[in-house]
mmCIF file of C-alpha atoms and ligand atoms in Angstrom:
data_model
loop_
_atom_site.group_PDB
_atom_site.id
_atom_site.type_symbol
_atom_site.label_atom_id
_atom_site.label_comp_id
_atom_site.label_asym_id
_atom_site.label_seq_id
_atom_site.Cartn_x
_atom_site.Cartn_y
_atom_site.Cartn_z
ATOM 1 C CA UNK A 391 99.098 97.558 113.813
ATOM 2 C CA UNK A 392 97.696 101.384 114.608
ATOM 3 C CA UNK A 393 98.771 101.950 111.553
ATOM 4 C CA UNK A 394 96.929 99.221 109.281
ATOM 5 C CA UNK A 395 93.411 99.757 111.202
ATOM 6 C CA UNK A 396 90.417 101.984 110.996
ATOM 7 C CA UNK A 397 90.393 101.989 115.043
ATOM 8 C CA UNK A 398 94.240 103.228 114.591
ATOM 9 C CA UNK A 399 94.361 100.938 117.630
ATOM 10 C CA UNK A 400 96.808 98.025 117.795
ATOM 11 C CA UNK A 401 100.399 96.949 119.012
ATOM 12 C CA UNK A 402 103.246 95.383 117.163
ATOM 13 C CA UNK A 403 102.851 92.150 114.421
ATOM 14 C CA UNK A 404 105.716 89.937 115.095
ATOM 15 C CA UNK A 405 105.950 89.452 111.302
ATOM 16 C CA UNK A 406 104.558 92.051 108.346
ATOM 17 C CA UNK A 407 104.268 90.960 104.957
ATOM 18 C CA UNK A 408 102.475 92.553 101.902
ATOM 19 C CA UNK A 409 102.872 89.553 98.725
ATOM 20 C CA UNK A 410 101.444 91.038 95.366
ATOM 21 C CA UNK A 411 100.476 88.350 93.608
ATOM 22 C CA UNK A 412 99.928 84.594 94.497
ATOM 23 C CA UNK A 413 103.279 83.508 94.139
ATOM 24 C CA UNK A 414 104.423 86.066 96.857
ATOM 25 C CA UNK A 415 101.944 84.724 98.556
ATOM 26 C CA UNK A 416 102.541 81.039 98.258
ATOM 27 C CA UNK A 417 105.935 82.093 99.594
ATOM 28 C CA UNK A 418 105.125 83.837 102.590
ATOM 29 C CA UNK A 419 102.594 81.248 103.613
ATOM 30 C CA UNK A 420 105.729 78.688 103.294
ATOM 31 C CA UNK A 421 107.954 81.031 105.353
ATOM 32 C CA UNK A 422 106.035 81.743 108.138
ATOM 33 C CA UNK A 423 104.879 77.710 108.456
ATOM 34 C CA UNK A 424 108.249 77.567 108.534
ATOM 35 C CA UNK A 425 108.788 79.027 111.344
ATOM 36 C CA UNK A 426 105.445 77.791 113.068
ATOM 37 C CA UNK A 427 104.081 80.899 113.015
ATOM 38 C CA UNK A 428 100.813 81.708 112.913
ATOM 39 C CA UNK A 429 99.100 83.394 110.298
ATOM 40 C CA UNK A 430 96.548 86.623 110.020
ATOM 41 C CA UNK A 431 95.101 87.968 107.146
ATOM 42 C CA UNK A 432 94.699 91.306 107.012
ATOM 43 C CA UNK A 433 92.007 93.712 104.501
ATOM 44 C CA UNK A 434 91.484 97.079 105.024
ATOM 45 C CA UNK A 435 91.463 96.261 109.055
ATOM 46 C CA UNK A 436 88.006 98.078 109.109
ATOM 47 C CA UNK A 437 86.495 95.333 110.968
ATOM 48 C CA UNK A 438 89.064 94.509 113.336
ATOM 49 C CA UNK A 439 90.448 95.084 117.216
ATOM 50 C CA UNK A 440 93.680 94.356 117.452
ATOM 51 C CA UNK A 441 94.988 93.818 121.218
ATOM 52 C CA UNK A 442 97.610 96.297 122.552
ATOM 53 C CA UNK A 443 100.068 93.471 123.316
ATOM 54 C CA UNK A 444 100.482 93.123 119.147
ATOM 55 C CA UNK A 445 100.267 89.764 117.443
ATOM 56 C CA UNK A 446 101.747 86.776 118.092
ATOM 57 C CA UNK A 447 102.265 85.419 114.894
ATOM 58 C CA UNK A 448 103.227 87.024 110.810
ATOM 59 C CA UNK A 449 100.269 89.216 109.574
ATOM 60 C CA UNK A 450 99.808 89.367 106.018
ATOM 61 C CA UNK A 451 98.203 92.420 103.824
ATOM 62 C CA UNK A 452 96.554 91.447 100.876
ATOM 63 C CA UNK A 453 96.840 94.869 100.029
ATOM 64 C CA UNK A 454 99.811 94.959 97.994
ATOM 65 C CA UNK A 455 98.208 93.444 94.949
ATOM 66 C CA UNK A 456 95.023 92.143 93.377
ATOM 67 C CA UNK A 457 94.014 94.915 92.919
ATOM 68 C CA UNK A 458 92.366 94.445 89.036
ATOM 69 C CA UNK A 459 88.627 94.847 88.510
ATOM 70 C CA UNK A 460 87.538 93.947 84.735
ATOM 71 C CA UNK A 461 84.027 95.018 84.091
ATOM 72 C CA UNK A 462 82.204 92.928 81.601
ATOM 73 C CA UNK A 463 79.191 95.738 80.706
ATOM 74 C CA UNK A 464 77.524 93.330 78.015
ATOM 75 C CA UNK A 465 77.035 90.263 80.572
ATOM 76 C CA UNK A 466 77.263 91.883 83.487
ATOM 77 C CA UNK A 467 80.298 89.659 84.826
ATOM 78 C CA UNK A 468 82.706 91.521 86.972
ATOM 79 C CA UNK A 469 86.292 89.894 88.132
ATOM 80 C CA UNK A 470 87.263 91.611 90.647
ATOM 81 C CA UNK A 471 90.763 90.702 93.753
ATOM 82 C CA UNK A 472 90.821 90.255 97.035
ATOM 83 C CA UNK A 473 93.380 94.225 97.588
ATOM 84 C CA UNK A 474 90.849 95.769 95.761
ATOM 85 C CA UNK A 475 89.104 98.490 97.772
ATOM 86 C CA UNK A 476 85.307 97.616 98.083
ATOM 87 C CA UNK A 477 84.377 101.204 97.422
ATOM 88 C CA UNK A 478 86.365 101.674 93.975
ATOM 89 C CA UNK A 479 84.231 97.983 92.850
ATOM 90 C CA UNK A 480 81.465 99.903 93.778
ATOM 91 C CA UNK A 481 82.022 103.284 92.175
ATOM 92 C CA UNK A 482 82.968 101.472 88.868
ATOM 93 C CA UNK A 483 80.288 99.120 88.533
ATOM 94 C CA UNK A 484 78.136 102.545 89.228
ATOM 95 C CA UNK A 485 79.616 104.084 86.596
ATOM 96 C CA UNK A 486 79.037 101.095 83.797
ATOM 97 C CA UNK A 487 75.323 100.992 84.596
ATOM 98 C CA UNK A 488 75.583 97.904 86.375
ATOM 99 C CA UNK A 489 73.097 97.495 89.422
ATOM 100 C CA UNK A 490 73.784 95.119 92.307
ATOM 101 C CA UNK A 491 76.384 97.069 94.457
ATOM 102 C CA UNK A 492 75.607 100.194 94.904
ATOM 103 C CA UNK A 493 73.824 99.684 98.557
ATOM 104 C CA UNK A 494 77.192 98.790 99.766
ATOM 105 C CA UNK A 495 78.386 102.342 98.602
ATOM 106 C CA UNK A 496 80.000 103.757 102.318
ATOM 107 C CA UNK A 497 81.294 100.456 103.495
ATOM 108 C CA UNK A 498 85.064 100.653 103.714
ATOM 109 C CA UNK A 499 87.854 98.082 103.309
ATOM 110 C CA UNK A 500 88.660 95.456 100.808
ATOM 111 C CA UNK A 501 86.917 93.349 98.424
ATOM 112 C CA UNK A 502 88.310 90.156 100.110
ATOM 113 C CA UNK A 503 87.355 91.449 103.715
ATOM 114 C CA UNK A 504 84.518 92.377 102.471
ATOM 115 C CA UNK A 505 83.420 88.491 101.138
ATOM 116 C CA UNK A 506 84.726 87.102 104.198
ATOM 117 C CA UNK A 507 82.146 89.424 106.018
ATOM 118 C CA UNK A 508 79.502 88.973 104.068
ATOM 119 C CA UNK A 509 79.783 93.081 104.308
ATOM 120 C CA UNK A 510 76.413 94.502 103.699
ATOM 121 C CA UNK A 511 72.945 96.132 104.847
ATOM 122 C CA UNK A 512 69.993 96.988 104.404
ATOM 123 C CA UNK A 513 70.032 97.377 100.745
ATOM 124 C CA UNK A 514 71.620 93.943 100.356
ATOM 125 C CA UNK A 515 75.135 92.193 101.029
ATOM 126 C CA UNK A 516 78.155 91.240 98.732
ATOM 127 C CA UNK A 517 77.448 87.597 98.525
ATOM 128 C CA UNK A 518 73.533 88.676 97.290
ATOM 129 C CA UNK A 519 75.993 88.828 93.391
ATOM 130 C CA UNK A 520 78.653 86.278 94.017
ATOM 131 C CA UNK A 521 78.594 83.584 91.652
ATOM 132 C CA UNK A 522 82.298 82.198 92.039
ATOM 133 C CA UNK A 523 85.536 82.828 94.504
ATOM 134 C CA UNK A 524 88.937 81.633 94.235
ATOM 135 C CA UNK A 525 91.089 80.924 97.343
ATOM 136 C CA UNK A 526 94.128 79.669 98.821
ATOM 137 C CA UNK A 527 94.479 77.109 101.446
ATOM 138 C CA UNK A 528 97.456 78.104 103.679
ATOM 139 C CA UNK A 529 99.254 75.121 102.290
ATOM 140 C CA UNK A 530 99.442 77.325 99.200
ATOM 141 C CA UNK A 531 97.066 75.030 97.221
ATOM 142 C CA UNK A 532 94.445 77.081 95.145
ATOM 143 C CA UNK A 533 90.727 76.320 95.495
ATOM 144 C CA UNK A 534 87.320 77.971 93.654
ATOM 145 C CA UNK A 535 84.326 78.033 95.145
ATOM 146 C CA UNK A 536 80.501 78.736 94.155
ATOM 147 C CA UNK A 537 78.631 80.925 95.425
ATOM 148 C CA UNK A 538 76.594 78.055 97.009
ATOM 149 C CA UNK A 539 79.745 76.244 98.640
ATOM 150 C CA UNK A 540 80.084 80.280 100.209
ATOM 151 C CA UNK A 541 77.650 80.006 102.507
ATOM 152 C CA UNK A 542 76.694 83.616 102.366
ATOM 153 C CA UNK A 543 74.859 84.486 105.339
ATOM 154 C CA UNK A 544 74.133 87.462 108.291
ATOM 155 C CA UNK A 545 78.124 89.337 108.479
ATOM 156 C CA UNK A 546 79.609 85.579 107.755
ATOM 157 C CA UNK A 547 80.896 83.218 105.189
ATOM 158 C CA UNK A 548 82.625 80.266 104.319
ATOM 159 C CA UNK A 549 85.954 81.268 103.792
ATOM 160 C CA UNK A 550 86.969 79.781 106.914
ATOM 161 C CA UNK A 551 91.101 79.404 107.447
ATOM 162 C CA UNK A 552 91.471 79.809 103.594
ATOM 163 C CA UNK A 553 92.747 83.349 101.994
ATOM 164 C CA UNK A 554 90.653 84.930 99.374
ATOM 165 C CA UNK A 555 92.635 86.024 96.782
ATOM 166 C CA UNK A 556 89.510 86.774 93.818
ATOM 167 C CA UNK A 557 85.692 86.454 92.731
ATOM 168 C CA UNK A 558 82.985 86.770 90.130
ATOM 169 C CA UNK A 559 80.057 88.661 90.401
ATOM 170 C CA UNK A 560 77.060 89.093 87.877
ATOM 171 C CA UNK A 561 75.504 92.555 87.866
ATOM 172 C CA UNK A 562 72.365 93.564 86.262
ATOM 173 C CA UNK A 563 72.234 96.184 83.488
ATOM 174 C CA UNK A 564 70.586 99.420 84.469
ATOM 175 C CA UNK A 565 71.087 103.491 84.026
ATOM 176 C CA UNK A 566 74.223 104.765 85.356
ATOM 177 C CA UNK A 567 72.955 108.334 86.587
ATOM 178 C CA UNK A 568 69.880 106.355 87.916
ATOM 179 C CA UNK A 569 72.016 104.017 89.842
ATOM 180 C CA UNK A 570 74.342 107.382 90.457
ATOM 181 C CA UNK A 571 71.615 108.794 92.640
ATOM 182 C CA UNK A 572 71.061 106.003 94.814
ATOM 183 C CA UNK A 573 74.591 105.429 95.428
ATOM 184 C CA UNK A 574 74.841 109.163 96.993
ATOM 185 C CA UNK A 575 71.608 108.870 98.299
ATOM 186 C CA UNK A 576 72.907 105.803 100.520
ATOM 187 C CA UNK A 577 76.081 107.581 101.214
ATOM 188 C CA UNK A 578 73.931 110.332 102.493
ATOM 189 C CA UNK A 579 71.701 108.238 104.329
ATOM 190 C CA UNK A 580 75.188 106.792 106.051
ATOM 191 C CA UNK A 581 76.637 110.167 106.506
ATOM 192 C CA UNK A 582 73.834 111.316 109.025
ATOM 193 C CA UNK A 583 73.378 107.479 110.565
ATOM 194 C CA UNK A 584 77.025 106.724 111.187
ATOM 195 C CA UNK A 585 80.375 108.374 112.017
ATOM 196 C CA UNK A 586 81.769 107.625 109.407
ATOM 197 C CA UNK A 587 85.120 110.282 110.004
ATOM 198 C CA UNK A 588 85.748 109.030 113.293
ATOM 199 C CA UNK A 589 88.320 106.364 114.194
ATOM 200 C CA UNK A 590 86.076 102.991 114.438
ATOM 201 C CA UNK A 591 85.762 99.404 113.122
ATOM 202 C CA UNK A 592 82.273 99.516 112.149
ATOM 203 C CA UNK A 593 79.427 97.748 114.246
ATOM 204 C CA UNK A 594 80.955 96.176 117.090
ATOM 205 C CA UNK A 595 77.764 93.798 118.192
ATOM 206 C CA UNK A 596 75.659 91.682 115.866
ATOM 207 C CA UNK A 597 72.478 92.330 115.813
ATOM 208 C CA UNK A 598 70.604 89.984 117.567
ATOM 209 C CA UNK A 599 67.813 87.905 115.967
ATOM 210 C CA UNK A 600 64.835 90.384 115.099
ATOM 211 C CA UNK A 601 66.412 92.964 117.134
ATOM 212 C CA UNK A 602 68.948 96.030 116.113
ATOM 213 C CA UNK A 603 72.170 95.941 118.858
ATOM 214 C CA UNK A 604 72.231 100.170 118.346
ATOM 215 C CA UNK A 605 68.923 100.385 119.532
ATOM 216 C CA UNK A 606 68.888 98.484 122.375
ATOM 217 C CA UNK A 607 72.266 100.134 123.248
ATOM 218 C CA UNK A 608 70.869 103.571 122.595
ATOM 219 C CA UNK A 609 67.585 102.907 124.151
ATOM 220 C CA UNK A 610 69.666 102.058 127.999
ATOM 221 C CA UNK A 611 70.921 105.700 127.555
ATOM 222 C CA UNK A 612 75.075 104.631 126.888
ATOM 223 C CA UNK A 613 75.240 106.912 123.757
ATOM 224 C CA UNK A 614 78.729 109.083 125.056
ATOM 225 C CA UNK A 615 79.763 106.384 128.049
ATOM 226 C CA UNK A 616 83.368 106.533 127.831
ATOM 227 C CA UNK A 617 86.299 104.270 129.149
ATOM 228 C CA UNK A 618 89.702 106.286 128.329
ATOM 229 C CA UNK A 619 89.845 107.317 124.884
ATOM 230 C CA UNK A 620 86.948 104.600 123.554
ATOM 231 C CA UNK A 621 83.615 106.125 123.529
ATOM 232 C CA UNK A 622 79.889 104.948 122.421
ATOM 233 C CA UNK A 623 79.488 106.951 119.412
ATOM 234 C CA UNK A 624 77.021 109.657 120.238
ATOM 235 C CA UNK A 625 75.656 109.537 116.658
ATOM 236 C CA UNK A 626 75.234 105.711 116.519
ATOM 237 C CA UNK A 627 74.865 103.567 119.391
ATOM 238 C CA UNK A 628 76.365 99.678 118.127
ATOM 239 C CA UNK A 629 79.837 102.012 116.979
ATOM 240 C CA UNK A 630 82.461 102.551 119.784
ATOM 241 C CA UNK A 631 85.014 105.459 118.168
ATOM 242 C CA UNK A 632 88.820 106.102 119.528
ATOM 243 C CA UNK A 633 88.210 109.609 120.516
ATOM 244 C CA UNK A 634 91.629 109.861 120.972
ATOM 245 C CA UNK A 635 94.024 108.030 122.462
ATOM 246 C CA UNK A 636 92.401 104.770 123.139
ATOM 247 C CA UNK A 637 93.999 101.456 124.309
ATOM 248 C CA UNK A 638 92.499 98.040 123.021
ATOM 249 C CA UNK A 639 91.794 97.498 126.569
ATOM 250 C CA UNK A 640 89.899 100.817 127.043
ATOM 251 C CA UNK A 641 87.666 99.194 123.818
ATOM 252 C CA UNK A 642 87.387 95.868 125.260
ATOM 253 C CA UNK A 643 86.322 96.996 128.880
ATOM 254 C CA UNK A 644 83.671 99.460 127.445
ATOM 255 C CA UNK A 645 82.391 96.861 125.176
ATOM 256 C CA UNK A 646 82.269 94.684 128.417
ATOM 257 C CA UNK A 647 80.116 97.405 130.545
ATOM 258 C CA UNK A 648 77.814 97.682 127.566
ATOM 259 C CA UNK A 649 77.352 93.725 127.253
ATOM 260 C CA UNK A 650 76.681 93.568 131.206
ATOM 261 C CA UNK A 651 74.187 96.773 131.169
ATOM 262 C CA UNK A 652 72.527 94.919 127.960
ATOM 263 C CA UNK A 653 72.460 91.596 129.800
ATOM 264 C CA UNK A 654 70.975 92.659 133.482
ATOM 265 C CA UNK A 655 68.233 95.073 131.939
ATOM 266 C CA UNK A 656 67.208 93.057 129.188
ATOM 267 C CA UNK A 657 69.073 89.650 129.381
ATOM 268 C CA UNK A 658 69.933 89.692 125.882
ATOM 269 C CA UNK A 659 74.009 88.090 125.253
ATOM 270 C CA UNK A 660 75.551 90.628 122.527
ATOM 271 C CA UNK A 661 77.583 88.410 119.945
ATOM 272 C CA UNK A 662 81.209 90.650 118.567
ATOM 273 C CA UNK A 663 80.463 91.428 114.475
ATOM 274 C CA UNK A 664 84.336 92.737 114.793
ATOM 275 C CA UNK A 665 87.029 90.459 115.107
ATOM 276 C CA UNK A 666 89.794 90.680 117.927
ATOM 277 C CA UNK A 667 93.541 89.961 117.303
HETATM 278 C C1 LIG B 1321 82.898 103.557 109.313
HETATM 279 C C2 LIG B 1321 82.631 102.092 109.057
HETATM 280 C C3 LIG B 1321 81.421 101.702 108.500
HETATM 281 C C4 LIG B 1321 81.154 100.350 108.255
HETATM 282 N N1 LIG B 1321 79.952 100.005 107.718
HETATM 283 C C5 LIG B 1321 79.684 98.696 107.441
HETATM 284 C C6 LIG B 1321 78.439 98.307 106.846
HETATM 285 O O1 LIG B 1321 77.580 99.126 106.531
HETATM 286 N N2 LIG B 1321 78.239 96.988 106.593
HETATM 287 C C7 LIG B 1321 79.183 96.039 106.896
HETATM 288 O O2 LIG B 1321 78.959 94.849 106.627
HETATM 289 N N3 LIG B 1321 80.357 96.377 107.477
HETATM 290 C C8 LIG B 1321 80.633 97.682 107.742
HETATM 291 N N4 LIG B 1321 81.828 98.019 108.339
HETATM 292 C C9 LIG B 1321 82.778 96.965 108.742
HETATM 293 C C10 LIG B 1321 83.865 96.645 107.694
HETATM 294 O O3 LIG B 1321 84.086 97.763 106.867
HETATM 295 C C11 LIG B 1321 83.480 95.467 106.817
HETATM 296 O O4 LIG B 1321 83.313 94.307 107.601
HETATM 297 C C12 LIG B 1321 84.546 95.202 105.729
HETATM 298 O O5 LIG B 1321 83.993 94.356 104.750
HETATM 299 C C13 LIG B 1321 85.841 94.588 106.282
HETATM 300 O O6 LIG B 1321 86.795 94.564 105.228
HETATM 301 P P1 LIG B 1321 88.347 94.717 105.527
HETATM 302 O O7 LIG B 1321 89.067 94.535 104.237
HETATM 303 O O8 LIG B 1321 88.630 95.977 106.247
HETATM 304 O O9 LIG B 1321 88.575 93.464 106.456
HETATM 305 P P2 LIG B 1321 89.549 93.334 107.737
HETATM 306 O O10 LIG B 1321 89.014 94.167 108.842
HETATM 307 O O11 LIG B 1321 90.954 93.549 107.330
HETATM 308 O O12 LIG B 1321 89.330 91.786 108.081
HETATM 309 C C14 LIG B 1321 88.075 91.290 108.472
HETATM 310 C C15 LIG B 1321 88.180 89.761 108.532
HETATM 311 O O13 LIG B 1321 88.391 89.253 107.222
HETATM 312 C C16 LIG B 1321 89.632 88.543 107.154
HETATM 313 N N5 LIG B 1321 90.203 88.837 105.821
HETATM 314 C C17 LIG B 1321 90.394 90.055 105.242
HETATM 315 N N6 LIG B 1321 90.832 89.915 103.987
HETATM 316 C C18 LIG B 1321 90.952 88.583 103.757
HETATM 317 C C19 LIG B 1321 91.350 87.783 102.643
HETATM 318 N N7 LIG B 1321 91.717 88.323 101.476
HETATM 319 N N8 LIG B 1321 91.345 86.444 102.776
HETATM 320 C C20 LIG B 1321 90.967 85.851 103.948
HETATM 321 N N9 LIG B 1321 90.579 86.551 105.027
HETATM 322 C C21 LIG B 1321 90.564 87.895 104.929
HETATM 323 C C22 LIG B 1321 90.454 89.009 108.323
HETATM 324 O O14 LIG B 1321 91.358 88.007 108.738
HETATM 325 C C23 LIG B 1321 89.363 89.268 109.359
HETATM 326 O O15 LIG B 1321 88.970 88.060 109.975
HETATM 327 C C24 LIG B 1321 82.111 99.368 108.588
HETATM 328 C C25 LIG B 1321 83.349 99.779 109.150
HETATM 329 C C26 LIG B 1321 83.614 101.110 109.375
HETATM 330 C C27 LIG B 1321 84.935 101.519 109.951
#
């Protein structure tokens, strides 16, 4: 799994599968139940851990397909799949002059991962333009819901134990160079806030109500602390980066010495934003 994560962290899958299209789907989902195995979905795998022991069960890419995103410039409507990378939704919705995702410009992975996530930031999250997503339950059974049933909220969703395969999103008509400019100007801003070449998953903590996990990190001085290869990122404190060679375990102790420093000096429990396989 090193090789289908941002951490490039990540022993064996005792199953791999990449379906491109829902059919292939349907009949993985059947296969592996038929063998009681269980089943991970995987994106981009820029949000994820994934133990070095591998995983017990059939992982499945959604990034062999659905890839398709059809831009509707007179209403605004996008369609967009779950393979699709978030970045190319963003960077073509830029280019039609249609405003609503271009604060998410810099966030990597998939569209799906990305709605599962709620993926997002200070200039707004995914699910802020939602209006419809269509899913599969793992008995193969397809399901749509609105953006209400969703559940957007803080890095989480609805989605649940169902895969998402595609959604709608309404965008709002505005200049393309105008939007242009902010896009770069947030991948700027993300360039000097976050390292973004290094091998990471992203925020590891959540940020705790009213409170920013990176600063509180930062502010207890364990910018640079270092188990094995995993390492605080010196240039943003809530990002732990393989600086080369790092185990899952290294990752999971060090985020376990920065949990117990957070929790004796300021008795604050850090929540995981990443996910662990
Ligand atoms: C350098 C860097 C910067 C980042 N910056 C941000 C940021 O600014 N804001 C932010 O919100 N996140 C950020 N992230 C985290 C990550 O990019 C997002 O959470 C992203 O949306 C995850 O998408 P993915 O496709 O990689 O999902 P994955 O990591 O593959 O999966 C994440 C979760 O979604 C599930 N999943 C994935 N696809 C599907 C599907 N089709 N159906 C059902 N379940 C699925 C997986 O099972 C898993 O539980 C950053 C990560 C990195 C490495």
């Amino acid at each position: 799994m090193s090789r289908h994560t941002s951490f490039r962290i990540g022993g064996n899958a005792r199953f791999f599968a990449q379906p491109s299209n829902d059919d292939e789907l349907r009949l993985a989902l059947d296969f592996f139940a038929s063998k009681g195995e269980k089943i991970y979905m995987l994106g981009g795998g820029t949000n994820l851990l994934v133990r070095d022991e591998g995983v017990d069960g059939a992982v499945i890419s959604m990034r062999g397909g659905w890839k398709d995103i059809q831009i509707d410039r007179d209403d605004g409507t996008v369609k967009v799949g779950a393979g699709a990378a978030l970045s190319a939704l963003v960077k073509h919705t830029v280019e039609a002059g249609l405003a609503g995702l271009e604060g998410l410009a810099g966030i990597p992975g998939t569209v799906g991962g990305a709605l599962v996530m709620n993926a997002g930031g200070k200039y707004g999250n995914i699910g802020d333009v939602v209006t419809s997503v269509r899913m599969m339950d793992k008995s193969g059974k397809v399901i749509e819901f609105s953006a209400a049933q969703m559940k957007f909220a803080y890095r989480s969703s609805a989605v649940g134990d169902r895969i998402v395969l595609d959604a709608k999103l309404k965008l709002t008509a505005k200049g393309a160079d105008e939007l242009k400019r902010t896009m770069h100007r947030v991948l700027e801003e993300k360039r000097t806030s976050q390292p973004l070449s290094a091998h990471s998953a992203g925020c590891v903590f959540r940020n705790p109500e009213g409170q920013s996990a990176g600063a509180l990190i930062d502010k207890l001085g364990l910018k640079g602390m270092r188990v094995g290869g995993a390492m605080v990122s010196p240039i943003h404190a809530n990002f732990i980066v393989n600086a080369g060679g790092a185990t899952a375990a290294d990752v999971i102790e060090l985020i376990e010495r920065i949990r117990e420093k957070v929790r004796s000096q300021t008795g604050i429990e850090l929540e995981l934003e990443i996910k662990i396989w």
